[in-house]
Amino acid sequence: MLSNHNFIPDVTACFCPNCGCNLRESERLAYGNIVIDERGDLWFEGQPLLLTRCQHLIVEALVRAKGRGLTRSFLATIIGGEIYDQTISKYIQRARDSFRHIEPGFDQITSLRGFGAYRWECRTSL
């Protein structure tokens, strides 16, 4: 019997529990001022953005959810393993900091207070 501790998510297909959208499609995605190319590289405001593996997985899932909120526990399953809520919050904070190197007023990863969730707010390029 598998426990949550041994669960390793399939990163080739990760579906949102709310709407069923595939959060790991392998095609180019442009959503406002962010692009995820065919290789999985992130481009923000036309500039490449390097993130850690965990930050990248979280940002990619949020962008692919197209404005729908994703809970911390769901984001933890995308990363894999048993991860605390505070760890997800720290990954989000560090990802926001990386975006702020390109756009100091970055605010597109929003917290859905009271739900323990985050979403990506779509903006067009400046």
PDB file of N, CA and C in Angstrom, residues 2 9 11 24 28 30 44 50 56 58-59 61-62 77 88 96-97 116 121 125:
ATOM      1  N   LEU A   2       0.555   2.209  -0.870  1.00  0.00           N
ATOM      2  CA  LEU A   2       1.330   3.437  -0.954  1.00  0.00           C
ATOM      3  C   LEU A   2       0.825   4.453   0.057  1.00  0.00           C
ATOM      4  N   PRO A   9       4.584  12.365  -7.748  1.00  0.00           N
ATOM      5  CA  PRO A   9       3.643  12.725  -8.799  1.00  0.00           C
ATOM      6  C   PRO A   9       4.225  12.522 -10.186  1.00  0.00           C
ATOM      7  N   VAL A  11       5.031  13.987 -13.383  1.00  0.00           N
ATOM      8  CA  VAL A  11       5.184  15.362 -13.841  1.00  0.00           C
ATOM      9  C   VAL A  11       4.814  15.537 -15.308  1.00  0.00           C
ATOM     10  N   ARG A  24       0.829  20.574 -16.772  1.00  0.00           N
ATOM     11  CA  ARG A  24       2.180  20.287 -17.253  1.00  0.00           C
ATOM     12  C   ARG A  24       2.185  20.018 -18.756  1.00  0.00           C
ATOM     13  N   ARG A  28       4.229  25.463 -25.995  1.00  0.00           N
ATOM     14  CA  ARG A  28       4.485  26.862 -25.647  1.00  0.00           C
ATOM     15  C   ARG A  28       3.221  27.477 -25.058  1.00  0.00           C
ATOM     16  N   ALA A  30       1.845  31.276 -23.758  1.00  0.00           N
ATOM     17  CA  ALA A  30       1.998  32.712 -23.551  1.00  0.00           C
ATOM     18  C   ALA A  30       0.749  33.174 -22.815  1.00  0.00           C
ATOM     19  N   PHE A  44       9.910  36.428 -18.844  1.00  0.00           N
ATOM     20  CA  PHE A  44       9.035  37.405 -18.212  1.00  0.00           C
ATOM     21  C   PHE A  44       9.396  38.786 -18.735  1.00  0.00           C
ATOM     22  N   LEU A  50      15.534  32.712 -14.535  1.00  0.00           N
ATOM     23  CA  LEU A  50      16.022  31.453 -13.982  1.00  0.00           C
ATOM     24  C   LEU A  50      15.512  31.296 -12.557  1.00  0.00           C
ATOM     25  N   HIS A  56      10.246  26.959 -10.153  1.00  0.00           N
ATOM     26  CA  HIS A  56       9.811  26.836 -11.544  1.00  0.00           C
ATOM     27  C   HIS A  56       8.534  26.006 -11.638  1.00  0.00           C
ATOM     28  N   ILE A  58       6.257  25.514  -9.387  1.00  0.00           N
ATOM     29  CA  ILE A  58       5.139  26.269  -8.806  1.00  0.00           C
ATOM     30  C   ILE A  58       4.662  27.355  -9.766  1.00  0.00           C
ATOM     31  N   VAL A  59       5.592  28.148 -10.296  1.00  0.00           N
ATOM     32  CA  VAL A  59       5.210  29.230 -11.210  1.00  0.00           C
ATOM     33  C   VAL A  59       4.545  28.661 -12.457  1.00  0.00           C
ATOM     34  N   ALA A  61       2.868  25.874 -12.797  1.00  0.00           N
ATOM     35  CA  ALA A  61       1.520  25.409 -12.448  1.00  0.00           C
ATOM     36  C   ALA A  61       0.559  26.583 -12.302  1.00  0.00           C
ATOM     37  N   LEU A  62       0.999  27.655 -11.649  1.00  0.00           N
ATOM     38  CA  LEU A  62       0.136  28.829 -11.473  1.00  0.00           C
ATOM     39  C   LEU A  62      -0.212  29.472 -12.813  1.00  0.00           C
ATOM     40  N   THR A  77       2.108  18.676  -4.046  1.00  0.00           N
ATOM     41  CA  THR A  77       2.077  17.419  -4.811  1.00  0.00           C
ATOM     42  C   THR A  77       2.807  17.562  -6.137  1.00  0.00           C
ATOM     43  N   ILE A  88       6.242  25.916   0.966  1.00  0.00           N
ATOM     44  CA  ILE A  88       5.616  26.433  -0.255  1.00  0.00           C
ATOM     45  C   ILE A  88       5.598  27.958  -0.207  1.00  0.00           C
ATOM     46  N   ARG A  96       8.801  35.376  -6.169  1.00  0.00           N
ATOM     47  CA  ARG A  96       8.413  36.793  -6.287  1.00  0.00           C
ATOM     48  C   ARG A  96       9.659  37.684  -6.310  1.00  0.00           C
ATOM     49  N   ASP A  97      10.617  37.393  -5.445  1.00  0.00           N
ATOM     50  CA  ASP A  97      11.862  38.174  -5.409  1.00  0.00           C
ATOM     51  C   ASP A  97      12.589  38.106  -6.750  1.00  0.00           C
ATOM     52  N   GLY A 116      -5.511  29.361   1.743  1.00  0.00           N
ATOM     53  CA  GLY A 116      -4.210  28.703   1.645  1.00  0.00           C
ATOM     54  C   GLY A 116      -3.845  28.430   0.205  1.00  0.00           C
ATOM     55  N   GLU A 121      -1.953  36.357 -11.581  1.00  0.00           N
ATOM     56  CA  GLU A 121      -2.769  37.432 -12.156  1.00  0.00           C
ATOM     57  C   GLU A 121      -2.156  37.816 -13.500  1.00  0.00           C
ATOM     58  N   SER A 125       2.331  42.890 -21.287  1.00  0.00           N
ATOM     59  CA  SER A 125       3.675  43.486 -21.239  1.00  0.00           C
ATOM     60  C   SER A 125       3.580  44.993 -21.232  1.00  0.00           C
TER      61      SER A 125
END
